[in-house]
Each structure stands twice: as C-alpha cells, then as structure tokens.
Tab-separated table of C-alpha atoms in Angstrom:
chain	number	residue	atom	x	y	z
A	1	UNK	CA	39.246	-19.312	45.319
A	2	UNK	CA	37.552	-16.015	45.795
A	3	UNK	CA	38.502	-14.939	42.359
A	4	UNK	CA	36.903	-18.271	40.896
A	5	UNK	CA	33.760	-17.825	42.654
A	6	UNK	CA	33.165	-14.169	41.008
A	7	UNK	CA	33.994	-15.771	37.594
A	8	UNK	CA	31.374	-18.148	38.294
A	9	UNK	CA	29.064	-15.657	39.624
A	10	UNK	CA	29.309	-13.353	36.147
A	11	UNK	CA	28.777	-16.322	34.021
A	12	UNK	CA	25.445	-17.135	35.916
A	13	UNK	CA	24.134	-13.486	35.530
A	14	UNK	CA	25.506	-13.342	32.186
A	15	UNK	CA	23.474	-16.253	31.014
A	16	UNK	CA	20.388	-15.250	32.795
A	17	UNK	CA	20.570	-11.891	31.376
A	18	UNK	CA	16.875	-10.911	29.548
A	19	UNK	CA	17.840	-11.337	25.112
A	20	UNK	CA	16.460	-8.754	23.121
A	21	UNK	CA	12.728	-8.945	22.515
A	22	UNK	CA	10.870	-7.563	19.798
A	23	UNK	CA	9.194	-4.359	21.381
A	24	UNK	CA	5.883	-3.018	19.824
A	25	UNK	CA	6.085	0.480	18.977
A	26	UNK	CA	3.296	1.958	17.527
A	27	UNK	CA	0.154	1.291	15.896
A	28	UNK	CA	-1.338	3.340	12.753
A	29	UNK	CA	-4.837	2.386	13.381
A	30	UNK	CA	-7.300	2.008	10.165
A	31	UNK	CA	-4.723	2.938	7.852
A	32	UNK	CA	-1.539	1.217	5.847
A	33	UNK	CA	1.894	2.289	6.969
A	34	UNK	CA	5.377	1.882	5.302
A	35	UNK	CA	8.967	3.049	5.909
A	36	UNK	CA	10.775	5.790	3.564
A	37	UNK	CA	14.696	6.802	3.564
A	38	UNK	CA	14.542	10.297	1.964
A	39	UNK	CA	17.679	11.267	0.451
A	40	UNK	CA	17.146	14.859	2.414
A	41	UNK	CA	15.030	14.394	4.822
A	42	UNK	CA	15.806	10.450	5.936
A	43	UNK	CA	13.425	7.953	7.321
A	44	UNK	CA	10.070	8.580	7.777
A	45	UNK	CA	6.705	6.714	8.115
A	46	UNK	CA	4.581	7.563	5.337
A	47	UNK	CA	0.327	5.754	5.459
A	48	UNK	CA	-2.613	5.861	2.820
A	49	UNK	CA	-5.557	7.227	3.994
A	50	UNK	CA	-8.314	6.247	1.399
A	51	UNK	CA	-11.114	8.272	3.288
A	52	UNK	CA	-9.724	11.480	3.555
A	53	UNK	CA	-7.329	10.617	0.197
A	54	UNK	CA	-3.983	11.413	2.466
A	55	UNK	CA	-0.368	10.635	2.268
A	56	UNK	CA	0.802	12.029	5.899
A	57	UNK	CA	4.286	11.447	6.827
A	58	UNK	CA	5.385	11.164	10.232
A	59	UNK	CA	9.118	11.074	11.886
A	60	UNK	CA	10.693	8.364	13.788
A	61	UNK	CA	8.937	9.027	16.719
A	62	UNK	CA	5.580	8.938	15.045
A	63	UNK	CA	5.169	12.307	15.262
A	64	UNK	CA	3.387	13.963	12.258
A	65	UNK	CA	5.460	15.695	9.828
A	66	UNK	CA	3.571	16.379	6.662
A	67	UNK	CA	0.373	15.933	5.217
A	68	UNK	CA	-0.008	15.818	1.829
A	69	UNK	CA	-3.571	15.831	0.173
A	70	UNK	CA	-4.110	14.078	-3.159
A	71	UNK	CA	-6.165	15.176	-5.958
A	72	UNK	CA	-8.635	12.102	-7.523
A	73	UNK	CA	-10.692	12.131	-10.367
A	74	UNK	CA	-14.479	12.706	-9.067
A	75	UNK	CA	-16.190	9.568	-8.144
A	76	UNK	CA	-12.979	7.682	-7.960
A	77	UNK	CA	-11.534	6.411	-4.675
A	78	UNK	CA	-7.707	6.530	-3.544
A	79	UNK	CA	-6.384	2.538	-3.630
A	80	UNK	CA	-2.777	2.837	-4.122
A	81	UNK	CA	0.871	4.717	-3.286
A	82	UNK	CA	3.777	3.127	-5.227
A	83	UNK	CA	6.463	6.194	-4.750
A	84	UNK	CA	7.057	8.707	-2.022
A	85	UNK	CA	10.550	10.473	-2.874
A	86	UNK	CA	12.033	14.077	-2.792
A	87	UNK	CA	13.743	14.306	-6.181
A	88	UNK	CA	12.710	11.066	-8.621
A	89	UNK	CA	10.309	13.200	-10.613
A	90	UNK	CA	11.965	16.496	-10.432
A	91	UNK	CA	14.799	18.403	-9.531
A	92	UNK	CA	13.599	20.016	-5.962
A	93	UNK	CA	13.448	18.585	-2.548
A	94	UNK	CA	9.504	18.870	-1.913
A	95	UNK	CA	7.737	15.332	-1.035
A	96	UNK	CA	6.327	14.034	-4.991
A	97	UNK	CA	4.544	10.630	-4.879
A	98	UNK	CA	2.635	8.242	-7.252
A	99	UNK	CA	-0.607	7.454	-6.563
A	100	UNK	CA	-3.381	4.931	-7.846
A	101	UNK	CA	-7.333	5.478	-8.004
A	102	UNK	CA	-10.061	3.735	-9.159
A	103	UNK	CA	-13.614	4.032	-10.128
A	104	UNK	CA	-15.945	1.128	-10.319
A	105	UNK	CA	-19.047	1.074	-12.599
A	106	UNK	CA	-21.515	-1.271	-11.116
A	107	UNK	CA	-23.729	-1.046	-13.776
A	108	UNK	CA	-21.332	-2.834	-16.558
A	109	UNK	CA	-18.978	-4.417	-13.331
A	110	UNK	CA	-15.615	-3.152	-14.534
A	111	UNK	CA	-12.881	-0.978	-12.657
A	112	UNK	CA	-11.537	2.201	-14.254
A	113	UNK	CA	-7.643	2.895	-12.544
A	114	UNK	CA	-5.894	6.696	-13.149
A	115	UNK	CA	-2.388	7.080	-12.208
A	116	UNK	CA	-1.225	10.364	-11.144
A	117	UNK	CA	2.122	11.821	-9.795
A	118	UNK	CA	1.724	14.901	-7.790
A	119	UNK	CA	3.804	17.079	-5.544
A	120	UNK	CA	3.061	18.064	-1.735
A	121	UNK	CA	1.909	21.240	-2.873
A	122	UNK	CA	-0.735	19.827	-4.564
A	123	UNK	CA	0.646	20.306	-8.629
A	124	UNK	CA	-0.012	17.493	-10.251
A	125	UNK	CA	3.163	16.321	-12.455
A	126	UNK	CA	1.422	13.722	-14.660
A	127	UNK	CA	-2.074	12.933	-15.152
A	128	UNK	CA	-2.718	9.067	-16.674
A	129	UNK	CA	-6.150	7.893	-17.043
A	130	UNK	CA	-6.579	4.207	-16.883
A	131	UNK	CA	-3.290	3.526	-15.249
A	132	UNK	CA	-3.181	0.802	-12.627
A	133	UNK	CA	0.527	-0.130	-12.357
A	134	UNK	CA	4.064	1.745	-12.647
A	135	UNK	CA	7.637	0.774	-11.940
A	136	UNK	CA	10.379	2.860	-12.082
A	137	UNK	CA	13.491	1.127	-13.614
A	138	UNK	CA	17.112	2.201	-13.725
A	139	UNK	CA	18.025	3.885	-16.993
A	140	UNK	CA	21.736	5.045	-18.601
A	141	UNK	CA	20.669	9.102	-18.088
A	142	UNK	CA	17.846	9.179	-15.530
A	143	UNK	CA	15.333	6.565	-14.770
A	144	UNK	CA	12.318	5.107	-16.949
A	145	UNK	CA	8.759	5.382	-15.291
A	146	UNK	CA	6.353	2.259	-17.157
A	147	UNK	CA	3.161	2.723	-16.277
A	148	UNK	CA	0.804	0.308	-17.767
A	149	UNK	CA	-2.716	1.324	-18.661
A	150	UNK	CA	-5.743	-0.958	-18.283
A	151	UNK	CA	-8.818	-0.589	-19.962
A	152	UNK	CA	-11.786	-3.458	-18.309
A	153	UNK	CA	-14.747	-1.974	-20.760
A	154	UNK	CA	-13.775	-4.194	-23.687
A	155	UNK	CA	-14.996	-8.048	-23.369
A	156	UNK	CA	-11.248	-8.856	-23.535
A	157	UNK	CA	-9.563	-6.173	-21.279
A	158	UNK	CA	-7.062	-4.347	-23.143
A	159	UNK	CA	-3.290	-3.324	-21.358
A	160	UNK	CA	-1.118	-0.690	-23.109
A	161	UNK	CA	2.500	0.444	-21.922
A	162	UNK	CA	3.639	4.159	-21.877
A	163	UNK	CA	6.685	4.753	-20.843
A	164	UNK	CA	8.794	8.150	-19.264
A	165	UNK	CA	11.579	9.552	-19.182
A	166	UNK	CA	12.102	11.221	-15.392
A	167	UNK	CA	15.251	13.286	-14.112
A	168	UNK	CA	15.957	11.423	-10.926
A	169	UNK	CA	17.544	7.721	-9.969
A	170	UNK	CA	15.809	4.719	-8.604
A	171	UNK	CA	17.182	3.924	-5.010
A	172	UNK	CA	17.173	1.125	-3.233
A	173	UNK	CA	14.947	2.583	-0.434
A	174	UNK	CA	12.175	3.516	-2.709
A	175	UNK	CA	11.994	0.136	-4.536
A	176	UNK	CA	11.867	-1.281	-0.608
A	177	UNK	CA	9.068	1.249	0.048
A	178	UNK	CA	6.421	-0.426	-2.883
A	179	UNK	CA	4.279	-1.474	0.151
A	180	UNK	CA	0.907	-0.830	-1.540
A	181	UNK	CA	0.718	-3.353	-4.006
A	182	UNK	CA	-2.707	-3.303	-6.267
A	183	UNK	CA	-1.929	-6.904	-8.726
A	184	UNK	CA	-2.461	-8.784	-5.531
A	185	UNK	CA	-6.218	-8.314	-5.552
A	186	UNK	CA	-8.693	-8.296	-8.613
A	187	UNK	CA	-12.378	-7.137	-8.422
A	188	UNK	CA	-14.885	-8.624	-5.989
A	189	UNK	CA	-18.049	-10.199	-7.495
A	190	UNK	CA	-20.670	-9.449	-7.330
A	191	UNK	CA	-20.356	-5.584	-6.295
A	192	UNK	CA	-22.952	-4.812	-4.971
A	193	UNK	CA	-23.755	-7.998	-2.602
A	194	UNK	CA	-26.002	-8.698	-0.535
A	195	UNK	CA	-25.636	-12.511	0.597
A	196	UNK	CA	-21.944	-13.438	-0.389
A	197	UNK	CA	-19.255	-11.799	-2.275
A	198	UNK	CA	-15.938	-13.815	-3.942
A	199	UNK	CA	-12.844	-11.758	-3.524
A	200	UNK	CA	-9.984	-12.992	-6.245
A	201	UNK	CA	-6.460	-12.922	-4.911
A	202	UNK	CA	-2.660	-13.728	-5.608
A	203	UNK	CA	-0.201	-13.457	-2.701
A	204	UNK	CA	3.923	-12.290	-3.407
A	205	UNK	CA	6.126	-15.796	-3.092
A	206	UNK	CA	7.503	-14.045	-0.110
A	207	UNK	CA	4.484	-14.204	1.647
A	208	UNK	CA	3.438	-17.506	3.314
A	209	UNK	CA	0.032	-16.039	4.854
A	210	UNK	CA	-1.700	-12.766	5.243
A	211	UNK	CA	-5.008	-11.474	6.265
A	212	UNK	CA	-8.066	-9.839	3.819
A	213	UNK	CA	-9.253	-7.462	6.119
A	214	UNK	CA	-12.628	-5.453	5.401
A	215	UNK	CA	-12.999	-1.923	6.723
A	216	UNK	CA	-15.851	0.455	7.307
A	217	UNK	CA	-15.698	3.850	5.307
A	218	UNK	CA	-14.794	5.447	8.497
A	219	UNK	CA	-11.656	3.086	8.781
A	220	UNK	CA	-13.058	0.697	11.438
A	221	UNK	CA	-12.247	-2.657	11.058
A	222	UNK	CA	-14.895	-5.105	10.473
A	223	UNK	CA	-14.235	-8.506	9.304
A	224	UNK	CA	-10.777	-10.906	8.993
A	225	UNK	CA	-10.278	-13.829	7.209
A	226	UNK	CA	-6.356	-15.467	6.596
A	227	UNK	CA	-5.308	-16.504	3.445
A	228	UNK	CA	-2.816	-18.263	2.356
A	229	UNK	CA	-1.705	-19.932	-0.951
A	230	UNK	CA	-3.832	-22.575	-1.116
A	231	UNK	CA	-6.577	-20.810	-2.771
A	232	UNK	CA	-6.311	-18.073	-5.399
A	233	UNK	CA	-9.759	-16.682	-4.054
A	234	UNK	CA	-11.780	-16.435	-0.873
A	235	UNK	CA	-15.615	-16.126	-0.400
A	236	UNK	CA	-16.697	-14.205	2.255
A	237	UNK	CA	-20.448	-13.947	3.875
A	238	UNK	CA	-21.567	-10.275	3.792
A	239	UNK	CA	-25.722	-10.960	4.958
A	240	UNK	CA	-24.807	-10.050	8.589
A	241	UNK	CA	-22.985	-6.986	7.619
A	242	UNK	CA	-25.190	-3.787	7.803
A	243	UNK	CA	-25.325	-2.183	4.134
A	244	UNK	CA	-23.152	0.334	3.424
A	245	UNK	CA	-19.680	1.054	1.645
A	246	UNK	CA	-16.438	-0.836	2.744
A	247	UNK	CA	-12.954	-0.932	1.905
A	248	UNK	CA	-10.706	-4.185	2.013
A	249	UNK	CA	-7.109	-4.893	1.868
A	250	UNK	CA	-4.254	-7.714	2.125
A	251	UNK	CA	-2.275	-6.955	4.599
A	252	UNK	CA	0.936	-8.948	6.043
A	253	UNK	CA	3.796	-8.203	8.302
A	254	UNK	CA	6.024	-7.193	5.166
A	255	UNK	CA	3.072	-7.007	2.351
A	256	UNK	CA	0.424	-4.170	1.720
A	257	UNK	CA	-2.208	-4.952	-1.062
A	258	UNK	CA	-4.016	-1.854	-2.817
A	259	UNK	CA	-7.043	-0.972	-1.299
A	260	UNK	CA	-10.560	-1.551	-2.979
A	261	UNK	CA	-14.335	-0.705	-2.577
A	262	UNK	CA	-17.096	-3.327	-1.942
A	263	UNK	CA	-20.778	-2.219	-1.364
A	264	UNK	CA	-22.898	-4.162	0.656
A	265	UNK	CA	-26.932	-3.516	-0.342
C-alpha cells in the first residue's frame, strides 16, 4: 500500500511539474539582429547598424566579437546585409559580407542602390553601382552570385542581371541568415513630408503580420503601426513628428525588411 501511495505521489508532482517556457534572452536595442553558423567560427549574432554603417558580431552569450565597418558610397545610407560568411567569396577564413546602400534624390524622387561585398578588413571584393538585390545559387564548380541592378532615373525603371562566378558553396545556414530583406518595402511618397507620407509594402507568405517601425537617426524608436496582408501599403501621419531624418523598417519575429530613409520637413 505504501509502495502505491509513492507511485501516486510521483505522478502528481510529475504532472504539476513547470513545461518549458519560452525565456527572453536578450534584446539588440535600435538595431536588426540575425543568427549565423560559420563554418569556422559557428554561431554567432550578427546586427545592421545603419547609423554608424556596422556589421558587429557577437557570440552566444551576446558578447561582442567583431566589428566590422562598411565602406558606402558618399551620401548614400547603409539599408541592407544579405551574406555574412567566412569563405563564400574567397578562399580565407576572415568575416566577408554583402551589403546594400542607397541614395535617394529628392529632387527627381528616385532611389539609387550599390551593392558591395567587402571583407572585415575593410577590402572591398566587388564594387556594383545600382545593385539592390543578390542571391547566391548553387552552381556545378562553385556558386553563382546574381545581383540584379536597378536603375529608377528612367520613366520606366530599367533592371539588368550580372551574374558571378565565386569560389565558395551556398550553405544552408547562410540562405537561413537572408534576414534583411529590401523587395519588401518600395519608396515612401512623398520624401520629404510634412503632413502624411504613404509607405508601399509586400510582406513574405510566411509572414501573417509584422510591424513598420520608424526610427530616429540616433536609433530611437518612434512610431509603430502593424501590418498585415490586407493592404499592400500603409499611410502614416508624420505632422506631429518633429522634422528631422528617420529610418523605418518591417520587422517580424522571423522577417527583417531593408532599412530606408524618410525626411520629415
């Protein structure tokens, strides 16, 4: 009878017993943050810091690791990292990313991207004005690097496709760590504004609902307004904002949008 009751007893502690819970960690505050598995190195946060034009890289426990500083065209403002690897683009084990900026003429309202792959060190690999997109695809030697090059002057915009061959394989980790994604957002209009500003938009099928999210230049957040597919854009009052230069962003639990500049007069 004894042995029955400490059965019981188990079982009732056993099915009171706390379930996992989902624990927050850490917060990268005013920046975007995604996950890396470096063949050498392993995993490692890696976050885009438009206003300092930053790719730092910290370990598991959120320690810093690496900073790397990124080179942008004058007058053009950091808006998107598609790679982060150690050996994609060349043969050695130094950090080498991707990296988008942009420059927006307010004058004729058109964007102007450049595309440029650089290593740690600060050598810059490959240079591509007016590229706005790349994807690196799996190849029979090597890997192919597309990189599609926009050009918003003309009165029909204008997209051309050059394409690379680069000494290192596409993993599964780096396709995973595409966090910055700049197709999800288009320009805002009109830029500057001064009353209201319309902010076009296309979420990923995967993602049900995120959040546009306007930050100062110093990284602050300002504003938040959820979006969701119901709507391919959003209009957002900007009259009680104080003029000035901000940045804004999709961001989702699993989805990063590129980051873009709106000026408020």
């Amino acid at each position: 009878m004894k042995r029955v009751t400490l059965i019981m007893a188990v079982l009732v502690l056993a099915a009171f017993r706390p379930q996992a819970q989902i624990i927050p960690e850490y917060t990268f505050n005013g920046v975007s943050a995604a996950y890396i598995n470096l063949p050498v190195a392993g995993y490692k946060y890696y976050i885009m810091d438009v206003a300092n034009n930053q790719c730092r890289l910290y370990n598991n426990d959120h320690s810093l690791w690496k900073t790397v500083y990124l080179s942008v065209p004058a007058n053009y403002y950091l808006c998107d990292i598609q790679y982060v690897t150690e050996n994609l683009f060349n043969a050695d084990n130094t950090i080498e990313l991707l990296y988008v900026s942009y420059n927006y003429n307010s004058a004729s309202a058109y964007y102007t991207y450049n595309t440029r792959i650089a290593t740690e060190n600060g050598a810059v690999l490959l240079d591509i004005p007016g590229g706005g997109y790349s994807v690196v695809y799996p190849a029979q030697t090597g890997s192919k690097l597309f990189v599609w090059v926009y050009d918003y002057s003309l009165p029909i915009y204008s997209v051309n496709t050059k394409i690379y061959s680069i000494p290192g394989q596409v993993t599964t980790s780096l396709k995973e760590s595409q966090t910055f994604k700049s197709t999800a957002l288009q320009p805002a209009y009109p830029n500057p504004a001064s009353s209201i500003v319309t902010i076009p938009y296309t979420l990923p099928d995967n993602v049900s609902q995120a959040e546009l999210k306007l930050y100062g230049i110093d990284g602050k957040l300002t504003k938040t307004f959820v979006i969701d597919h119901s709507f391919e854009t959003i209009t957002v009052p900007v009259k009680d904002i104080p003029a000035g230069t901000y940045l804004y962003r999709i961001e989702s639990v699993n989805f990063r949008s590129g980051t873009y500049k709106l000026i408020v007069d």
